[in-house]
Coordinates of C-alpha atoms in Angstrom, one line a residue:
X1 CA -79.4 8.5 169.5
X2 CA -78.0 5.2 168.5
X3 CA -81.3 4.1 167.0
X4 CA -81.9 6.9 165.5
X5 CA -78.6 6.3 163.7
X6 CA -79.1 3.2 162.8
X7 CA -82.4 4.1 161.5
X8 CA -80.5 6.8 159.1
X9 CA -78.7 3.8 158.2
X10 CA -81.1 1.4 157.4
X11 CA -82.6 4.3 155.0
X12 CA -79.6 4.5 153.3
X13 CA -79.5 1.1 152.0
X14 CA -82.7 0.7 150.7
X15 CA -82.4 3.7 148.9
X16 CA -79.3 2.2 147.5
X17 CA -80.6 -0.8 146.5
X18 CA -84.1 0.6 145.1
X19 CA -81.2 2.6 142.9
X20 CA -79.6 -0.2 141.7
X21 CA -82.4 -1.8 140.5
X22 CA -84.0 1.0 139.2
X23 CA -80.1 1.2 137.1
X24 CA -80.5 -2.7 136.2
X25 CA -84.2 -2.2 134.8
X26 CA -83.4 0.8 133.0
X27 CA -80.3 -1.0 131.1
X28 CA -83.1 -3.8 130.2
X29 CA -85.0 -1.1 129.1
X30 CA -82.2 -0.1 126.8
X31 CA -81.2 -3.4 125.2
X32 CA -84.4 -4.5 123.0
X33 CA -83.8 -8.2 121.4
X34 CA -83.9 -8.0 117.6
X35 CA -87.6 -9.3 116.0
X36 CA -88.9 -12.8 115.9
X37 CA -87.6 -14.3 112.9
X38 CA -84.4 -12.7 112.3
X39 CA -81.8 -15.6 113.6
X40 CA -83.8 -18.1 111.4
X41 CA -83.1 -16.0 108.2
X42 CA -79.6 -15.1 109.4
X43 CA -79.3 -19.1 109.6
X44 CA -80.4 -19.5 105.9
X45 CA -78.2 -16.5 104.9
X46 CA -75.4 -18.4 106.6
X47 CA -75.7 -21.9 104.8
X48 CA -76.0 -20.2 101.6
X49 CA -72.9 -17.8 101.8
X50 CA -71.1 -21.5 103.2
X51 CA -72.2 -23.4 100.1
X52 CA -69.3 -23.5 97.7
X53 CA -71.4 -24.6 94.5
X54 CA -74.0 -21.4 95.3
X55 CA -72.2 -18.6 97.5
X56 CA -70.0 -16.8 94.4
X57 CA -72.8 -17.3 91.5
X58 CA -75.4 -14.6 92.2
X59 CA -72.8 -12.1 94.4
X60 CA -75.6 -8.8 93.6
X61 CA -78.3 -10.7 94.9
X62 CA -76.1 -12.3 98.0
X63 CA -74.9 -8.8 98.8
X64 CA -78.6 -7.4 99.0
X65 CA -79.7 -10.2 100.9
X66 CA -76.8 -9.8 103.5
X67 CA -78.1 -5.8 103.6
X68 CA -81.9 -7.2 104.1
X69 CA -80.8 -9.6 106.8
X70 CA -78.5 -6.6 109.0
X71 CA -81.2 -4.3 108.8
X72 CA -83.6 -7.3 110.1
X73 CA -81.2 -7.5 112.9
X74 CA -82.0 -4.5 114.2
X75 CA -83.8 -4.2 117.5
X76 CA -87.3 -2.5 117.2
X77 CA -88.5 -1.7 121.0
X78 CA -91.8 0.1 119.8
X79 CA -92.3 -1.2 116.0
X80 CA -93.4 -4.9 115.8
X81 CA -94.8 -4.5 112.7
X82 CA -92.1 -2.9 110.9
X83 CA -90.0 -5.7 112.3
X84 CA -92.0 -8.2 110.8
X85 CA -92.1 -6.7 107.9
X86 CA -88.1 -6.2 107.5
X87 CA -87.5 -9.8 108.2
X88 CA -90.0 -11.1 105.8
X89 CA -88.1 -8.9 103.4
X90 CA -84.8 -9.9 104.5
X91 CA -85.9 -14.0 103.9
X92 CA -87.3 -12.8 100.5
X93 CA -84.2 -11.6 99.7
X94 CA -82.6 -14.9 100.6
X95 CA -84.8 -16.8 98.9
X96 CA -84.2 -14.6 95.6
X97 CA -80.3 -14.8 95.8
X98 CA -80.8 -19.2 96.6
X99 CA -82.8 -19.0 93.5
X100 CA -80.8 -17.0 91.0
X101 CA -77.3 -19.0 92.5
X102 CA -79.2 -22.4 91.7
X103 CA -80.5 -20.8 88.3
X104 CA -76.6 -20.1 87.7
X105 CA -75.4 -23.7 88.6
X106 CA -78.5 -25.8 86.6
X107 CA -77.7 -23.3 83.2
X108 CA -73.8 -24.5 84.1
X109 CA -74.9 -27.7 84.1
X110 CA -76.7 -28.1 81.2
X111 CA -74.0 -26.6 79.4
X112 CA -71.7 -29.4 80.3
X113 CA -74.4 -31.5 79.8
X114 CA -74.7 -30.1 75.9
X115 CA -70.7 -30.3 75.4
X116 CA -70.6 -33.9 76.7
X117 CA -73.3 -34.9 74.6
X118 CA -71.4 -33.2 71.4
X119 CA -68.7 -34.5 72.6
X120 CA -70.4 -37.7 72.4
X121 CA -71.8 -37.6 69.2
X122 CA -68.5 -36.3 67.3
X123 CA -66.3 -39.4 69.0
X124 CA -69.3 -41.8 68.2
X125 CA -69.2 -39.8 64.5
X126 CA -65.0 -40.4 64.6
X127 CA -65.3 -43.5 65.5
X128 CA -68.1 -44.6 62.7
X129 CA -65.7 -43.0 60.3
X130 CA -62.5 -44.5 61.5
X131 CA -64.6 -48.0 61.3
X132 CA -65.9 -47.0 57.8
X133 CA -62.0 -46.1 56.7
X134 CA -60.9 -49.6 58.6
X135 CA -63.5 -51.4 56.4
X136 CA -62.6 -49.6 53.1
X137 CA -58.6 -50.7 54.1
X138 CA -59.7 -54.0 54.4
X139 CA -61.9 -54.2 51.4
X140 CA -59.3 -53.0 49.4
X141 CA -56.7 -55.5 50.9
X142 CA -58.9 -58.1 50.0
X143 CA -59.7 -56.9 46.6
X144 CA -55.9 -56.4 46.4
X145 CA -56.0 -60.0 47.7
X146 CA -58.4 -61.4 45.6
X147 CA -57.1 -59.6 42.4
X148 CA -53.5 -60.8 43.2
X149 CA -55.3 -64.6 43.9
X150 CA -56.7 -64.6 40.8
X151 CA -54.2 -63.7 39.0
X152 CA -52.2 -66.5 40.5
X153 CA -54.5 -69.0 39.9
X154 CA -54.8 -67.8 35.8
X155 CA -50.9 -67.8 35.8
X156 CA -51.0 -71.4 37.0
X157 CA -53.4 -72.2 34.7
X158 CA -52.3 -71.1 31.3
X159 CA -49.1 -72.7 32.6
X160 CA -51.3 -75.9 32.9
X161 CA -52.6 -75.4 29.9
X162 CA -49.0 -75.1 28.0
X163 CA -47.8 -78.0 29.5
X164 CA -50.9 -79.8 27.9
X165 CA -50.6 -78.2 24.6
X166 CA -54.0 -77.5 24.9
X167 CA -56.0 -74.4 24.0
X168 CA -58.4 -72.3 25.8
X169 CA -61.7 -71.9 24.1
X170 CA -65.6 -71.1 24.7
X171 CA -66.4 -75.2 25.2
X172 CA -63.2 -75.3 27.5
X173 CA -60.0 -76.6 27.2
X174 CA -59.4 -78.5 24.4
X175 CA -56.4 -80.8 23.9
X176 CA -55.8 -82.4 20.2
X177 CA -54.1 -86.1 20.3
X178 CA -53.3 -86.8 16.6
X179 CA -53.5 -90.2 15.6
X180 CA -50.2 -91.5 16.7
X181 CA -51.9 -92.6 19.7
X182 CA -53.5 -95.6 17.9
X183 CA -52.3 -97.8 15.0
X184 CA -54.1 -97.5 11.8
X185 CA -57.1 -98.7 11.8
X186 CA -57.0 -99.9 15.4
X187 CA -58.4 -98.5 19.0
X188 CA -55.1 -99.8 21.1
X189 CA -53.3 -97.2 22.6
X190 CA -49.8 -97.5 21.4
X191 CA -47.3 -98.0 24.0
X192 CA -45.9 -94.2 23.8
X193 CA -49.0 -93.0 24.5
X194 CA -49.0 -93.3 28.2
X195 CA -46.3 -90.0 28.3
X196 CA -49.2 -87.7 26.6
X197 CA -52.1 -88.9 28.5
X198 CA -50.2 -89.1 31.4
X199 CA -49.9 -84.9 31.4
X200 CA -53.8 -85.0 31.1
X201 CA -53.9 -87.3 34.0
X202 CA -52.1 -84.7 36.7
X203 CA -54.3 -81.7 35.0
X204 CA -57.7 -83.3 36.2
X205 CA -55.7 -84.1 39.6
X206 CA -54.8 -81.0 40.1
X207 CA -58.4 -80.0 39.3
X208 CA -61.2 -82.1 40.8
X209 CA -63.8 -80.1 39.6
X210 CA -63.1 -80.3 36.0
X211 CA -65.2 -82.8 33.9
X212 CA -63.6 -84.5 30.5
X213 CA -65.6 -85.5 27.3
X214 CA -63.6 -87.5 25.0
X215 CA -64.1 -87.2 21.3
X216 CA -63.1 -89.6 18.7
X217 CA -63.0 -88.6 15.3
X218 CA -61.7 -90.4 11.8
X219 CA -61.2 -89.6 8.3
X220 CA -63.5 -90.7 5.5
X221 CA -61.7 -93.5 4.4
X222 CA -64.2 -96.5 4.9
X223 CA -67.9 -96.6 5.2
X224 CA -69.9 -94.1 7.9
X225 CA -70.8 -97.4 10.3
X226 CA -66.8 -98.4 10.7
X227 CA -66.0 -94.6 11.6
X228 CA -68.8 -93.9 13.8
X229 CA -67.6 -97.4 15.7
X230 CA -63.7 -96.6 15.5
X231 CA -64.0 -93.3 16.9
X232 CA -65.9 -94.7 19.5
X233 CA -63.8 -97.3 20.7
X234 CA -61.0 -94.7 20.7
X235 CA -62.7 -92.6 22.6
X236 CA -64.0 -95.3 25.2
X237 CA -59.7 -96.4 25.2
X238 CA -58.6 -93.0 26.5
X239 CA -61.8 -92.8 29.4
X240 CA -60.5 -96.6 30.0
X241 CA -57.1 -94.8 30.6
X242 CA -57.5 -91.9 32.6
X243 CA -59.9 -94.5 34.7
X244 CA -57.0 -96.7 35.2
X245 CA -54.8 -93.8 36.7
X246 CA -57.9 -93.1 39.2
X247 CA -60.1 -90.4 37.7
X248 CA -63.5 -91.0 38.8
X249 CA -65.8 -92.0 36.4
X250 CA -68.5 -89.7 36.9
X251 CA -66.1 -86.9 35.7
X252 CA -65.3 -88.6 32.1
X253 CA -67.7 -89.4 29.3
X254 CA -66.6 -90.7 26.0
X255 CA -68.1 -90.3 22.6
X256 CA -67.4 -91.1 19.0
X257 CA -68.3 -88.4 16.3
X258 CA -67.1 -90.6 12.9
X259 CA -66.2 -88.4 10.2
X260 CA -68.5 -86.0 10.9
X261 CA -66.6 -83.3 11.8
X262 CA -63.3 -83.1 9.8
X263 CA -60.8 -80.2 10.8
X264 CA -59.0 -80.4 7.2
X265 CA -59.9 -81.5 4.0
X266 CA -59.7 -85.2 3.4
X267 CA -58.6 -84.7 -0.5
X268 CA -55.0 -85.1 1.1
X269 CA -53.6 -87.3 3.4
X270 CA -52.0 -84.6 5.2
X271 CA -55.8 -83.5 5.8
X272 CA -56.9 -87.0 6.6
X273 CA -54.5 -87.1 9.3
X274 CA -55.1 -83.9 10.7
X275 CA -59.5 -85.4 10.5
X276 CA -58.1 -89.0 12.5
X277 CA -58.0 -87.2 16.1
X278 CA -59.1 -87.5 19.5
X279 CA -60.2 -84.6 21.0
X280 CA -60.4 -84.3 24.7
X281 CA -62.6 -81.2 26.3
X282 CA -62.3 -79.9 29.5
X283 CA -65.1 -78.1 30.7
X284 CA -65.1 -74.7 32.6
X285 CA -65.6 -75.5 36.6
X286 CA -69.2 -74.2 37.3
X287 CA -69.8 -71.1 38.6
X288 CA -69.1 -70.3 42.0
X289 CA -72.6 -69.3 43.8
X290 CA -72.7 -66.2 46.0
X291 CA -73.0 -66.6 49.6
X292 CA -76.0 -65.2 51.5

């Protein structure tokens, strides 16, 4: 009897564990794993929902691909195909919604890209006209400058030119010496001349590039050879004088014109006088040549 029970018992167990794994195949059974290719395009759908510059730019086409990638999820037991076919969708889907987000950011892009190139062009368009306004300041500040200069420099001379007793004409400054420079009939300097000549002297220093031609010039009294020498020699004693105070020679010539050229008439002695003369001429300083 006892074997017999133990028998029963021995029978009991491998019923029990034939049932348990009968239980453990059947929940395999139940539990398919979800088609090949899903985790992959649940990785891309991942990375692409964790990229900040992509996941919030195409949200319709994120949201659809989210739906494709679920419904690849799912386990098919019996369907391969149709598995395969919802996760080729699903990474379609993906693809699309990586495609439109990167479409979103390159058109953002090259709208910054645009503005900072306007951008560009209007500061380097300010800053051309600031430089253009700058240059019109100055070119007026310097006209101003010039203008002002000039007028200086004419100021000083006409005051030059009054303290000469001279007079400004087309030849140049002329300045009359009547004859009480010389005695009659004589090409000494008297002793007062010095004080007049002396005023011509400090005009040429003060200008360097002025040139002097003397002029002498006589009544008609006496014959046309004595007049022509006398002005002469009057004229060659005023170039020996400005010489002697250091005027370079180069910038003084000296020339006798006789009676020639009478200023009055010489029917009078008050004409005759006016006729015995030396006339000094200061030329204009050569013009000033343009810069290249």
């Amino acid at each position: 009897m006892n074997t017999l029970f133990r028998n029963h018992a021995s029978y009991a167990t491998v019923l029990s564990v034939a049932a348990a794994v009968s239980f453990t195949l059947a929940g395999c059974a139940t539990a398919p794993l979800a088609p090949d290719g899903a985790a992959e395009v649940r990785a891309k759908q991942t990375r692409l929902q964790a990229d900040p510059s992509l996941a919030k730019r195409a949200p319709v086409a994120l949201q659809e691909a989210e739906t494709a990638v679920r419904t690849a999820e799912e386990p098919l037991a019996k369907d391969a195909a149709l598995g395969a076919h919802r996760v080729y969708m699903a990474d379609r889907k993906v693809e699309i919604a990586m495609a439109q987000a990167e479409t979103s950011q390159a058109e953002d892009q090259r709208v910054k890209l645009g503005e900072a190139r306007e951008r560009s062009r209007l500061e380097a368009r300010t800053r051309e006209a600031d430089r253009a306004h700058a240059d019109a300041d100055a070119t007026r500040v310097a006209a101003a400058g010039a203008a002002s200069e000039a007028a200086l420099k004419a100021a000083d001379m006409q005051r030059q030119i009054d303290e000469l007793q001279a007079k400004a004409t087309e030849r140049g400054i002329v300045l009359t010496l009547g004859d009480v420079l010389f005695t009659s009939g004589r090409a000494d300097l008297k002793a007062g001349a010095a004080s007049n000549l002396d005023r011509l002297v400090t005009f040429l220093g003060q200008n360097p590039d002025r040139t002097v031609e003397i002029e002498g010039h006589t009544d008609n009294v006496g014959s046309d050879d004595y007049n022509q020498d006398l002005s002469q020699r009057r004229a060659d004693s005023v170039r020996s004088f400005l010489l002697q105070r250091g005027i370079n020679s180069t910038r003084v010539a000296a020339s006798g014109k006789g009676e020639q050229r009478p200023v009055a008439d010489n029917e009078s002695e008050g004409g005759r006088q006016q006729n015995r003369r030396v006339e000094v001429i200061i030329a204009n300083p050569p013009p000033a040549v343009a810069s290249t």
